[in-house]
Every structure is written in structure tokens, then in C-alpha cells.
mmCIF file of C-alpha atoms (C1' of nucleotides) and ligand atoms in Angstrom:
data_model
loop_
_atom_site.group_PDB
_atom_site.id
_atom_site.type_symbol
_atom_site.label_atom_id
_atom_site.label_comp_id
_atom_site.label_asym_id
_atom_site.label_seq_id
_atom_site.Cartn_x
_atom_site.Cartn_y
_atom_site.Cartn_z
ATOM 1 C CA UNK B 18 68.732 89.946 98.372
ATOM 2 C CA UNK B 19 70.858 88.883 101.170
ATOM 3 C CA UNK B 20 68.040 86.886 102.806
ATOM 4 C CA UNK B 21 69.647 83.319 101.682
ATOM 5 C CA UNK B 22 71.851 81.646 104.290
ATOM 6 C CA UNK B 23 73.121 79.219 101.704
ATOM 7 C CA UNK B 24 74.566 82.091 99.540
ATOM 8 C CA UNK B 25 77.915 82.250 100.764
ATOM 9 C CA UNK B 26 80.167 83.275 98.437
ATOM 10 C CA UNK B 27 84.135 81.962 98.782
ATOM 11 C CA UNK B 28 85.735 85.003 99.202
ATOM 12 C CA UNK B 29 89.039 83.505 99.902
ATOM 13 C CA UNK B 30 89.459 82.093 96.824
ATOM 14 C CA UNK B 31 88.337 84.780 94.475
ATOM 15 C CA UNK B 32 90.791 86.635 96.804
ATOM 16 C CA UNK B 33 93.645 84.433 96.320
ATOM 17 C CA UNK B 34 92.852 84.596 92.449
ATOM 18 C CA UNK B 35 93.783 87.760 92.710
ATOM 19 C CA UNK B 36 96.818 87.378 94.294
ATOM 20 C CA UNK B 37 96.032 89.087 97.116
ATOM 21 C CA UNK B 38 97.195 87.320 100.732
ATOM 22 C CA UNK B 39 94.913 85.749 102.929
ATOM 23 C CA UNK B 40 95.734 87.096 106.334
ATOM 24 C CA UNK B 41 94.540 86.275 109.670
ATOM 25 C CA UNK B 42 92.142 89.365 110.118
ATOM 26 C CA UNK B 43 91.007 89.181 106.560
ATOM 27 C CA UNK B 44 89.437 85.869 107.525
ATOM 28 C CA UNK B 45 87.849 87.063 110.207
ATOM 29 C CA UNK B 46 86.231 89.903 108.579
ATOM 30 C CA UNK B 47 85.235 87.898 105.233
ATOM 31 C CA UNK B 48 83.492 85.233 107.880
ATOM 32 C CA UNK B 49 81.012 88.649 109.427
ATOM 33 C CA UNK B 50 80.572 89.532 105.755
ATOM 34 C CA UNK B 51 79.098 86.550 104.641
ATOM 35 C CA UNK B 52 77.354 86.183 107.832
ATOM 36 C CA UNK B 53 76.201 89.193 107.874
ATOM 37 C CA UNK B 54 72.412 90.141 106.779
ATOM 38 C CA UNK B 55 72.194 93.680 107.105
ATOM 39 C CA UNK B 56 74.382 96.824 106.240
ATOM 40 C CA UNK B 57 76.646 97.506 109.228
ATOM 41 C CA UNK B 58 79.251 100.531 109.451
ATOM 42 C CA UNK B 59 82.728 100.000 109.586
ATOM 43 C CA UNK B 60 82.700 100.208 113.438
ATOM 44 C CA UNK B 61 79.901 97.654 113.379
ATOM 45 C CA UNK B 62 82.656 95.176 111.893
ATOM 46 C CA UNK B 63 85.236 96.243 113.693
ATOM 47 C CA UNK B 64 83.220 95.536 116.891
ATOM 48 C CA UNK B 65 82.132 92.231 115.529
ATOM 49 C CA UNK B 66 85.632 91.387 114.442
ATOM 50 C CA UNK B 67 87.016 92.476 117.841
ATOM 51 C CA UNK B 68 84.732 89.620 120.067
ATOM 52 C CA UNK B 69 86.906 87.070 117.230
ATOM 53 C CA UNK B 70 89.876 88.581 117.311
ATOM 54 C CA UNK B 71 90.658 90.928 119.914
ATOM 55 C CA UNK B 72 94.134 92.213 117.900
ATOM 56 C CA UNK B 73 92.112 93.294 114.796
ATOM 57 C CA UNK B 74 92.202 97.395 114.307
ATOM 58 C CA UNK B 75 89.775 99.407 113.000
ATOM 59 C CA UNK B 76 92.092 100.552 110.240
ATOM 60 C CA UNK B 77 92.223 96.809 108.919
ATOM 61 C CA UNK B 78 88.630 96.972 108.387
ATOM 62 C CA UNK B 79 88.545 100.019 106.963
ATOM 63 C CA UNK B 80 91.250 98.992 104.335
ATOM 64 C CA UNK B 81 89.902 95.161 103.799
ATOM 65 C CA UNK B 82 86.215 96.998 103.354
ATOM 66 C CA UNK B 83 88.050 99.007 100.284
ATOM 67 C CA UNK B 84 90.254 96.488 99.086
ATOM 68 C CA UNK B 85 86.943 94.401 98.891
ATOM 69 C CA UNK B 86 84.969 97.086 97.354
ATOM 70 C CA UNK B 87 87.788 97.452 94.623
ATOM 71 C CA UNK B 88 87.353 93.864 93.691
ATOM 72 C CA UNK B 89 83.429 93.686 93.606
ATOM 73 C CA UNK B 90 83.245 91.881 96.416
ATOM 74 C CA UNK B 91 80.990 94.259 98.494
ATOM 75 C CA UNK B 92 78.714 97.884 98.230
ATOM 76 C CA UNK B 93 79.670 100.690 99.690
ATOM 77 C CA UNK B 94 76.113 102.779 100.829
ATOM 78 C CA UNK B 95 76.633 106.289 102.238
ATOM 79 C CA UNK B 96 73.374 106.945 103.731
ATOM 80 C CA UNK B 97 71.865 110.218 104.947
ATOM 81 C CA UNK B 98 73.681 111.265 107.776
ATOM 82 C CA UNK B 99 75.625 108.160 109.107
ATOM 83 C CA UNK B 100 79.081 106.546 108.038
ATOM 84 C CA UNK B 101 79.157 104.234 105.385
ATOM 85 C CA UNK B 102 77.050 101.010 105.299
ATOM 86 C CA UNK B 103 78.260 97.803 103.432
ATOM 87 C CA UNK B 104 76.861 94.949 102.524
ATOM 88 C CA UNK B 105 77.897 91.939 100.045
ATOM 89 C CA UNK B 106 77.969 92.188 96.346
ATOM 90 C CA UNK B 107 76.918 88.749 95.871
ATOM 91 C CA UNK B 108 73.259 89.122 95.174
ATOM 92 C CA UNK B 109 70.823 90.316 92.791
ATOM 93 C CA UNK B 110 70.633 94.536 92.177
ATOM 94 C CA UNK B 111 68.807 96.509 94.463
ATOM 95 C CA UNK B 112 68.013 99.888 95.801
ATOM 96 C CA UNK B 113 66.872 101.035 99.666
ATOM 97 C CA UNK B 114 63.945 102.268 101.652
ATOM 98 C CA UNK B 115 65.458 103.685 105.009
ATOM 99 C CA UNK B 116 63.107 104.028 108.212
ATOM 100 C CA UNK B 117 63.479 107.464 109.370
ATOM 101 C CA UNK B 118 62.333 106.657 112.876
ATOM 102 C CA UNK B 119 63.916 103.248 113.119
ATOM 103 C CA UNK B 120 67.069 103.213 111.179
ATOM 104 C CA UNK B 121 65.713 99.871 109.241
ATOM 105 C CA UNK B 122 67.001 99.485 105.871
ATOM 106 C CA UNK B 123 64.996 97.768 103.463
ATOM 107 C CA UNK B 124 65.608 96.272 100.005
ATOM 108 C CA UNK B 125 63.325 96.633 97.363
ATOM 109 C CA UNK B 126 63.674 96.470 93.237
ATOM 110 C CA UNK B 127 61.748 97.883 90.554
ATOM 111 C CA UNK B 128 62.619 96.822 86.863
ATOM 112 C CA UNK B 129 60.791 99.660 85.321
ATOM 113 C CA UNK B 130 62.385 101.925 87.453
ATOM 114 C CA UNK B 131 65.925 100.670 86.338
ATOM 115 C CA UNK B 132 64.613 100.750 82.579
ATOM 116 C CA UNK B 133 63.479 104.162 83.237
ATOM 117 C CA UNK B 134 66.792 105.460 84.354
ATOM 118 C CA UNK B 135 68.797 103.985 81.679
ATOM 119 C CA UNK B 136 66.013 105.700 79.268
ATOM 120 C CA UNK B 137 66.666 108.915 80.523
ATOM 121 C CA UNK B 138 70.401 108.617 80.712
ATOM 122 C CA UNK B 139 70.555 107.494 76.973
ATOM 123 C CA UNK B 140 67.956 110.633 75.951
ATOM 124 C CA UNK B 141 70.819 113.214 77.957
ATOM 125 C CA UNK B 142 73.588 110.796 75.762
ATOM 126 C CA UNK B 143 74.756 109.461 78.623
ATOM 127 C CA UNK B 144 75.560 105.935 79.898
ATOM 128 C CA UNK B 145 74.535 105.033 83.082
ATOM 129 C CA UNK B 146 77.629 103.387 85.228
ATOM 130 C CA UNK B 147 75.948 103.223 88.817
ATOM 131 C CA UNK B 148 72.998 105.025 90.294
ATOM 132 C CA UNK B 149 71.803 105.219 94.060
ATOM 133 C CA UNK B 150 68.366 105.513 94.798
ATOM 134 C CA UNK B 151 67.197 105.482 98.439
ATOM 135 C CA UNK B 152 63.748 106.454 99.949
ATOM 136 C CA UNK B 153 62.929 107.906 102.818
ATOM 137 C CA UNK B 154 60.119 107.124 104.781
ATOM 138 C CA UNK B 155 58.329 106.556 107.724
ATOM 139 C CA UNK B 156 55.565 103.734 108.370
ATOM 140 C CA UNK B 157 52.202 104.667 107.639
ATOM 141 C CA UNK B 158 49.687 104.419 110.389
ATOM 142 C CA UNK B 159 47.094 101.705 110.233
ATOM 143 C CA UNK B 160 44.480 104.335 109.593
ATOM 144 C CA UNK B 161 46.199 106.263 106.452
ATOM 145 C CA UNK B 162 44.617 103.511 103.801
ATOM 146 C CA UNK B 163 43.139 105.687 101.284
ATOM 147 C CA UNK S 22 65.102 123.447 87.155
ATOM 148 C CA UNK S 23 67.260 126.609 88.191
ATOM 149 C CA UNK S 24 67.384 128.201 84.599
ATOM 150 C CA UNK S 25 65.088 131.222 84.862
ATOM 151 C CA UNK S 26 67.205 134.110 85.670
ATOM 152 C CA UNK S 27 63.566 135.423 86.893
ATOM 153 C CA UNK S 28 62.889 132.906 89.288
ATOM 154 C CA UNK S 29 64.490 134.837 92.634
ATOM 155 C CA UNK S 30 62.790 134.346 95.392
ATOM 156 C CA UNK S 31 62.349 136.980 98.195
ATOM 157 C CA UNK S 32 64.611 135.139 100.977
ATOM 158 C CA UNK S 33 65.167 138.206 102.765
ATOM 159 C CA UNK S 34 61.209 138.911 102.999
ATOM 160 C CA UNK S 35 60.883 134.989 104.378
ATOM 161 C CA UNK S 36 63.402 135.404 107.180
ATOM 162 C CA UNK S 37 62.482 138.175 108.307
ATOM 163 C CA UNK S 38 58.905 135.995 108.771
ATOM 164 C CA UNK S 39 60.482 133.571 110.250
ATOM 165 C CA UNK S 40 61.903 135.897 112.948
ATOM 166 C CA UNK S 41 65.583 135.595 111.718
ATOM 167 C CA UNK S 42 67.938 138.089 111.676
ATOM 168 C CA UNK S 43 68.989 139.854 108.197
ATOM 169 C CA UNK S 44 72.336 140.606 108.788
ATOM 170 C CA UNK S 45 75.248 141.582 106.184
ATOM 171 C CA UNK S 46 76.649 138.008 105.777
ATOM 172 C CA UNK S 47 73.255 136.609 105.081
ATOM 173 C CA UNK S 48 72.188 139.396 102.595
ATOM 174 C CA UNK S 49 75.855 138.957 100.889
ATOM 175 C CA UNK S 50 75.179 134.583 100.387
ATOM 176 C CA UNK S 51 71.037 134.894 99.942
ATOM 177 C CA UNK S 52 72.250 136.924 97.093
ATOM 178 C CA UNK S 53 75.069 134.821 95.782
ATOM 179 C CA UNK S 54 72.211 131.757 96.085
ATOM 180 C CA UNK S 55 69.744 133.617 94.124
ATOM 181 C CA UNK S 56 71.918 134.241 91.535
ATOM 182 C CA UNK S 57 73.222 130.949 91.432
ATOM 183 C CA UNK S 58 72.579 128.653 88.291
ATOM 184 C CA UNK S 59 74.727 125.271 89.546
ATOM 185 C CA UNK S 60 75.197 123.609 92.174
ATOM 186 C CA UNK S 61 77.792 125.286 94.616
ATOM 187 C CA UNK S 62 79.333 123.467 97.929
ATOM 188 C CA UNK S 63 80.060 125.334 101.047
ATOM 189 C CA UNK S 64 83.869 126.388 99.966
ATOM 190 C CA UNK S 65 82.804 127.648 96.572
ATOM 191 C CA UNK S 66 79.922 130.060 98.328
ATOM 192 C CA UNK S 67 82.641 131.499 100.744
ATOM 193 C CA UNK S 68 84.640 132.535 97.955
ATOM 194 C CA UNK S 69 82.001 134.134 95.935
ATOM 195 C CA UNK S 70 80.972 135.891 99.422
ATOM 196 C CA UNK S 71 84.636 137.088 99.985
ATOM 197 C CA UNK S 72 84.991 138.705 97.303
ATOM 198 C CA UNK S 73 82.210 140.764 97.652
ATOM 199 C CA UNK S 74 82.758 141.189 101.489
ATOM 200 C CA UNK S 75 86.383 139.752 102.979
ATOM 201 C CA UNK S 76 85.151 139.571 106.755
ATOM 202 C CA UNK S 77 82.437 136.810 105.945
ATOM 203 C CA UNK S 78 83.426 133.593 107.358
ATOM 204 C CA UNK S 79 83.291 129.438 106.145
ATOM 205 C CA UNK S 80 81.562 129.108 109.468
ATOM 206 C CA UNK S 81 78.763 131.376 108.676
ATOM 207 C CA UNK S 82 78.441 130.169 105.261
ATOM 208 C CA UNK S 83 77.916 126.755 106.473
ATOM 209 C CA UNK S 84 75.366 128.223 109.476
ATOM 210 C CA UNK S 85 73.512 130.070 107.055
ATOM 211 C CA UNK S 86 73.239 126.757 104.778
ATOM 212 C CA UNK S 87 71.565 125.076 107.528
ATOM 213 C CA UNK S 88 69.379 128.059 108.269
ATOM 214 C CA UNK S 89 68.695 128.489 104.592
ATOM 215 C CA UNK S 90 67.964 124.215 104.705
ATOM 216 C CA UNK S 91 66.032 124.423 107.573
ATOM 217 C CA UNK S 92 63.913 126.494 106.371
ATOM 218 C CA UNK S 93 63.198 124.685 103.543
ATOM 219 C CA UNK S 94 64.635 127.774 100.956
ATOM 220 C CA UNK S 95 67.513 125.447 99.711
ATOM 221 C CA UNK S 96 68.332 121.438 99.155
ATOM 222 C CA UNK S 97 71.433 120.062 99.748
ATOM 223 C CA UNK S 98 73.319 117.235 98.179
ATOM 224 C CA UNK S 99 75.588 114.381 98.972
ATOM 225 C CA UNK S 100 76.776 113.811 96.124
ATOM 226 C CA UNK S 101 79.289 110.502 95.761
ATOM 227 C CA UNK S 102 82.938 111.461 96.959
ATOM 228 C CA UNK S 103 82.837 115.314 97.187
ATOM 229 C CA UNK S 104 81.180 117.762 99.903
ATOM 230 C CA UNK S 105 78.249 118.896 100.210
ATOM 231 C CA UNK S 106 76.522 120.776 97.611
ATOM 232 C CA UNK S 107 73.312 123.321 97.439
ATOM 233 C CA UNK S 108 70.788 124.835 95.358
ATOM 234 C CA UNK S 109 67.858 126.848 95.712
ATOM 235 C CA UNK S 110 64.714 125.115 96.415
ATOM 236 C CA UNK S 111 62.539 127.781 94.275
ATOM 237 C CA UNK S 112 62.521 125.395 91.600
ATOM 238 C CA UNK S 113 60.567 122.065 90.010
ATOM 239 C CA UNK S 114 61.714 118.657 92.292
ATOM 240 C CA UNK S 115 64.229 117.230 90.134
ATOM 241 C CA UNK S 116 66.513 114.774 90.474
ATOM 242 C CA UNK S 117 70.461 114.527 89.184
ATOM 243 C CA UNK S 118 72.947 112.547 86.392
ATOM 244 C CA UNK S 119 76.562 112.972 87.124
ATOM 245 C CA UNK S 120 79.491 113.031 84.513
ATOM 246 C CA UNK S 121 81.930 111.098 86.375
ATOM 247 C CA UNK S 122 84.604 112.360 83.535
ATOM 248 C CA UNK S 123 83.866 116.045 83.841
ATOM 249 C CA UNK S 124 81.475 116.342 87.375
ATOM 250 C CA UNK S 125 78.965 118.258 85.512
ATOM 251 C CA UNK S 126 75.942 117.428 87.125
ATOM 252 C CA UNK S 127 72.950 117.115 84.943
ATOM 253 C CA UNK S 128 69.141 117.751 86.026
ATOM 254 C CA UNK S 129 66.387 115.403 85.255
ATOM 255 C CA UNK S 130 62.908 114.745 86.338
ATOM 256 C CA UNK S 131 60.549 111.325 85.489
ATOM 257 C CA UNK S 132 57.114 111.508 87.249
ATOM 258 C CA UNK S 133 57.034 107.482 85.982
ATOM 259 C CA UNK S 134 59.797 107.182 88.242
ATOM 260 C CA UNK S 135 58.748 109.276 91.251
ATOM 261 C CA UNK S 136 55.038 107.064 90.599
ATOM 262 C CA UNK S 137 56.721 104.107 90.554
ATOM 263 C CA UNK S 138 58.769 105.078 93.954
ATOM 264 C CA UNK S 139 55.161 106.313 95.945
ATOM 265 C CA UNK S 140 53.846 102.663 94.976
ATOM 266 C CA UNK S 141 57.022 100.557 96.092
ATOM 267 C CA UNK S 142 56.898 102.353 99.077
ATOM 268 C CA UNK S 143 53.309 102.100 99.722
ATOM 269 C CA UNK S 144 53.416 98.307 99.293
ATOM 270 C CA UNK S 145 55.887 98.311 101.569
ATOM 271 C CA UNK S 146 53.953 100.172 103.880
ATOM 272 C CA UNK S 147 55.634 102.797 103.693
ATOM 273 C CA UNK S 148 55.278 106.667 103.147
ATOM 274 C CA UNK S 149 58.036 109.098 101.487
ATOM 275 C CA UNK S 150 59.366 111.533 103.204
ATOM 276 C CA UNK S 151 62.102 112.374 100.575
ATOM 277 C CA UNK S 152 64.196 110.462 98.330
ATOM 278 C CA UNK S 153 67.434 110.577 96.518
ATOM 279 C CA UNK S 154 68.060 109.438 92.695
ATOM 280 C CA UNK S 155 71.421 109.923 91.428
ATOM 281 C CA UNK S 156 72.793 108.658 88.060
ATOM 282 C CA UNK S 157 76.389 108.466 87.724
ATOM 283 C CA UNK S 158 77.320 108.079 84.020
ATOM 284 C CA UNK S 159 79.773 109.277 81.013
ATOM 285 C CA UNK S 160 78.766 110.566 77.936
ATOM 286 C CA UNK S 161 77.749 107.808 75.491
ATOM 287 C CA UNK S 162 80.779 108.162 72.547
ATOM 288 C CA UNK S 163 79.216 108.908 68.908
ATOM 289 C CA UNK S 164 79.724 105.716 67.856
ATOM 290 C CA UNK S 165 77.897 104.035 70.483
ATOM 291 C CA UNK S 166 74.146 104.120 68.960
ATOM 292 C CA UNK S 167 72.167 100.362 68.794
ATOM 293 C "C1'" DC C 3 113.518 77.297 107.786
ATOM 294 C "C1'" DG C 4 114.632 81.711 105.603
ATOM 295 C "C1'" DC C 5 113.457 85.543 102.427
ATOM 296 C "C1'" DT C 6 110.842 89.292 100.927
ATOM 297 C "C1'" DA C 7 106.948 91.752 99.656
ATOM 298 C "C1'" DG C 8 102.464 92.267 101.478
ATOM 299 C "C1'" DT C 9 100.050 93.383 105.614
ATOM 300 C "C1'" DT C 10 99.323 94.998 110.178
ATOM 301 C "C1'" DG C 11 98.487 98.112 114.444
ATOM 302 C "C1'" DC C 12 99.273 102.411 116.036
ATOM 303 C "C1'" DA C 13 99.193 107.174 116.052
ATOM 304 C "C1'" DA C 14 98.964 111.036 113.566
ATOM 305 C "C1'" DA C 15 96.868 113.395 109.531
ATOM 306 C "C1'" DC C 16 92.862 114.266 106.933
ATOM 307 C "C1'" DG C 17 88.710 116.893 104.902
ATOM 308 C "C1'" DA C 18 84.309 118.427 105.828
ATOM 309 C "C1'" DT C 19 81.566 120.295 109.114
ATOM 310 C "C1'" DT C 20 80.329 121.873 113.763
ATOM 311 C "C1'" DT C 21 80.900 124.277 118.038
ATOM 312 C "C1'" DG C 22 82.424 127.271 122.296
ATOM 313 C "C1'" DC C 23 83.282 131.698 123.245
ATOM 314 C "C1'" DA C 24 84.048 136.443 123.563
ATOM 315 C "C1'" DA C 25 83.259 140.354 120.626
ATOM 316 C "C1'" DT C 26 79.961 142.494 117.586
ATOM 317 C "C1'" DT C 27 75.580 143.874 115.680
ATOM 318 C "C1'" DG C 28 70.541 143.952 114.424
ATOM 319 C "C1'" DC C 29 66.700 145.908 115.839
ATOM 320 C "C1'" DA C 30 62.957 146.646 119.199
ATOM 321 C "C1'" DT C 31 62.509 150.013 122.757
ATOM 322 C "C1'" DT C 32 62.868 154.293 124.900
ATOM 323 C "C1'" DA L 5 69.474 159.223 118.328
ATOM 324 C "C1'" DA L 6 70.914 156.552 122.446
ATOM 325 C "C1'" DT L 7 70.033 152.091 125.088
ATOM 326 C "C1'" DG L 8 69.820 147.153 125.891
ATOM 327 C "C1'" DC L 9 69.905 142.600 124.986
ATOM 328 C "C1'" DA L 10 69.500 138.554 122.430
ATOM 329 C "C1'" DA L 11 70.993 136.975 117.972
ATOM 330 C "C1'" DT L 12 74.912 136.542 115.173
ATOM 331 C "C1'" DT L 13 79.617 136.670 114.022
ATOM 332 C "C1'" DG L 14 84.746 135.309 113.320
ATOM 333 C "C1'" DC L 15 88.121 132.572 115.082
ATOM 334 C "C1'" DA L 16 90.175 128.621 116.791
ATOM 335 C "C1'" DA L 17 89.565 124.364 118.507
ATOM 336 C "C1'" DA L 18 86.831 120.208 118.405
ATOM 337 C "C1'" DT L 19 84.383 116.541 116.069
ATOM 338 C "C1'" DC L 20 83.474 112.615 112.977
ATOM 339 C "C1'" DG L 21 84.533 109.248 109.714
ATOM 340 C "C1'" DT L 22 88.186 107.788 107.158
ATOM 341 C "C1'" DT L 23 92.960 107.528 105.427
ATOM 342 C "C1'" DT L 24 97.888 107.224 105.779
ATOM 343 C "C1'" DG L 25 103.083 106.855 107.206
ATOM 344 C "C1'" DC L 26 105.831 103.863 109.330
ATOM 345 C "C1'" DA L 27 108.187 100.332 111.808
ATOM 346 C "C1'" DA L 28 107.072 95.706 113.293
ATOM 347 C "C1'" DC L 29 105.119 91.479 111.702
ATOM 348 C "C1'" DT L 30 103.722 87.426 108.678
ATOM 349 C "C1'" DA L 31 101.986 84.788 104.505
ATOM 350 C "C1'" DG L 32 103.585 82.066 101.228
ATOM 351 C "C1'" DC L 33 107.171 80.744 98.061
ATOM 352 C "C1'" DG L 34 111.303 78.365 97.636
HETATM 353 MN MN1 LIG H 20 71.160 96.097 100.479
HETATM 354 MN MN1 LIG H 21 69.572 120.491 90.982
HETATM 355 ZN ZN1 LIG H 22 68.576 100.391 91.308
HETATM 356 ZN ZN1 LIG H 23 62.934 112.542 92.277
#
DNA sequence: CGCTAGTTGCAAACGATTTGCAATTGCATT
DNA sequence: AATGCAATTGCAAATCGTTTGCAACTAGCG
């Protein structure tokens, strides 16, 4: 759930695999991704790709984000009013809670829920090929126990 | 669920409460939304509104959609890939499966599911504000029973 | 080291939605 | 019914995030 340092995946080779060149700005952006813990925007990489590589343009990232996306490599989030978030592909399945006042995004994963959805999708005769499920909340105060 | 011809609310009678203006436009889409069974996007609502009145505008469409949202009267959706799309928000909270062959977009509702998202969220300390469960499927083919 | 197809940066195009503004209109008031 | 003014409108231009055409560049093979 993106919390493991150690789970770096080698992008460059699954890249290569698939004959696809590894060029000097595609490192550099592959590097933030694996680095990277939390869902930044395309402009978030950009900027972070920018302090490596000052000649990297935003329109590389954009088309490295969907080249990656095409091969599995990362997910593509469209949240509630901002641009799209990504974040690597590389660990288990899960879905997001969003802070409305803070922005945070957090990861969370329910089993039933997933069985649940598939149920329902099978009982309408369909098959389920992705979902998105994202909740939207704010903290609850200290005194709102119950 | 948006299938009960019967089920039209007043709009005009909740605007006016609200101290808004009932002008021709308005009347022309509250009408078009109240006799709306799917789930229309802004470009779709200023055609059924120009041909009942030619002057109406796309920009008033989309004002009155944020009115109308404001308000609470309709929801709208984000749906993967297309524009926005609305429906009344008379009905039963529900949430949606999409046919990514045909883009018919199927309602559903699980009260396991919306349980199970009040508890993640709680343990996460969390409270709902709203939340968003999309399926994104095809049709399972006749042959594909287990 | 040269060749060529893949890749880049840049600027312009894009689609959906919003906004500034001057003209129009709802509607509360005479 | 006429008045007055703020709310609302249509239009065009602006905005935002993202994509694309194109000429210049480069990875990677020979
Ligand atoms: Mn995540
Ligand atoms: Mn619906
Ligand atoms: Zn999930
Ligand atoms: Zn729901």
C-alpha cells in the first residue's frame, strides 16, 4: 500500500521488455515514481522532475504518465475536483478516503466490500473490469464518539 | 431510482423558497429534468431545451446545473472519460455500473456496502460526507456461468 | 560512427466548463 | 399598468487540464 520503501519495482526493465526506449526524462520520472509515496498531479511531477532535470516538459510527463498507465505500470485517480492523481501499480488493491478539509488521501481496503461488488455485478450479468470507490470525509471531532 | 414517472418534484415551488428567480430558461430545463429518466450531461440538456425554446443558452444550462446542485435538487456525476452527467436527486441514494461496451449506465444500491463504508471510515476516524462507487463492467457472455 | 525510428520540447489545439459584460427580464413596489 | 433595480441572460472570451502536430533530437542497433 505504497508504505514499503523496499518495494521498488524495475521499471526500466519491464519497460525495455516492451520495447519501449529508455530515454533520459523517462528515467527521471520512473526514479519520482518509485520514490514517490503519495498521489501527486501531473504538475506535481513535472515540478519534481524539473529540480532533476531542468529540460524535462510537462508534455513528457503527461505522455510517460499514459504510456505507463497503458502498460500497468501506474493508476490513474481523477478525484473530485482536481487533475488527475497517480500513483504506482505495484502494490496490493485499494480504494480512497479523501480529507475534505485537508486534501489527505488515504488508503484503505475492504474484502467484503470487493466481494460485494462483484456480487452485484454478476446478479445485473455483468462482469466487473475496474471500479472506483472514494469517500469523502472530514475528521470527526474528539467529542462525536457515540 | 428515477423510474416513477410520478415522482416530480415541485422545483419551481423550492426556488422560489429559496429566493431564486423562476425565469423561462429555468422553467424550460426544471422541466426537461423532471421528466428525465437517464442520466443527461450538460450538452444533451441544451438540446432538449432548444428545441423547446432556441434562445436558451449552454451557459445557462450549465448555471442552472449548479444552481439546481447547489441546492441539493440534482447530483452530478464524473463519470470515467466523458463530461459531466446529472440526475434528479428526488430519488433513493444509489450508486452506478457502467457498460463500458454500450455506456449504459446501470443503477444499484447495497446498504452492506454503504455499512461497510460508514465503519471503514469510522475506524479511520473518519466521517462521510459523500462517496462515489462506480462499477465499470461488460455484460457477462451466456456462456460464462461457474 | 552512422542510420532510423522513437522521443522530445514547444506552441497551438482541445473539450468541458466558467466568467465578464452589456442587454434583458422577473418581480416587488408604486 | 408603469417604474426601478437587482437577478439573470446570451455571447464571446477566458480558464483548466490535457493532448497533439511538428521539426529537432537521440537511443540503440549495426
Ligand atoms: Mn493509492
Ligand atoms: Mn443514477
Ligand atoms: Zn476496491
Ligand atoms: Zn452508495
Amino acid at each position: 500500500m505504497n508504505h514499503s520503501p523496499q518495494t521498488k519495482p524495475d521499471y526500466e526493465r519491464e519497460l525495455r521488455r516492451a520495447g519501449v526506449r529508455i530515454t533520459r526524462p523517462r528515467r527521471v520520472i520512473l526514479d519520482i515514481l518509485a520514490a514517490t509515496e503519495d498521489h501527486p498531479d501531473a504538475m506535481e511531477i513535472f515540478q519534481r522532475a524539473s529540480s532533476i532535470d531542468k529540460s524535462i516538459s510537462l508534455s513528457t510527463v503527461y505522455r510517460t504518465m499514459k504510456l505507463l498507465e497503458g502498460m500497468g505500470a501506474i493508476h490513474r485517480h481523477a478525484f473530485e475536483g482536481g487533475p488527475a492523481r497517480f500513483e504506482q501499480a505495484s502494490g496490493d488493491h485499494h480504494d480512497h478516503l479523501i480529507d475534505l478539509d485537508t486534501g489527505d488521501v488515504i488508503e484503505f481496503h475492504s474484502n467484503r466490500i470487493e466481494e460485494l461488488q462483484d456480487e452485484i455485478a454478476r446478479e445485473l450479468g455483468y462482469e466487473i473490469v475496474h471500479h472506483r470507490l472514494e469517500l469523502y470525509g472530514r475528521r470527526r471531532k474528539a467529542g462525536n464518539r457515540k
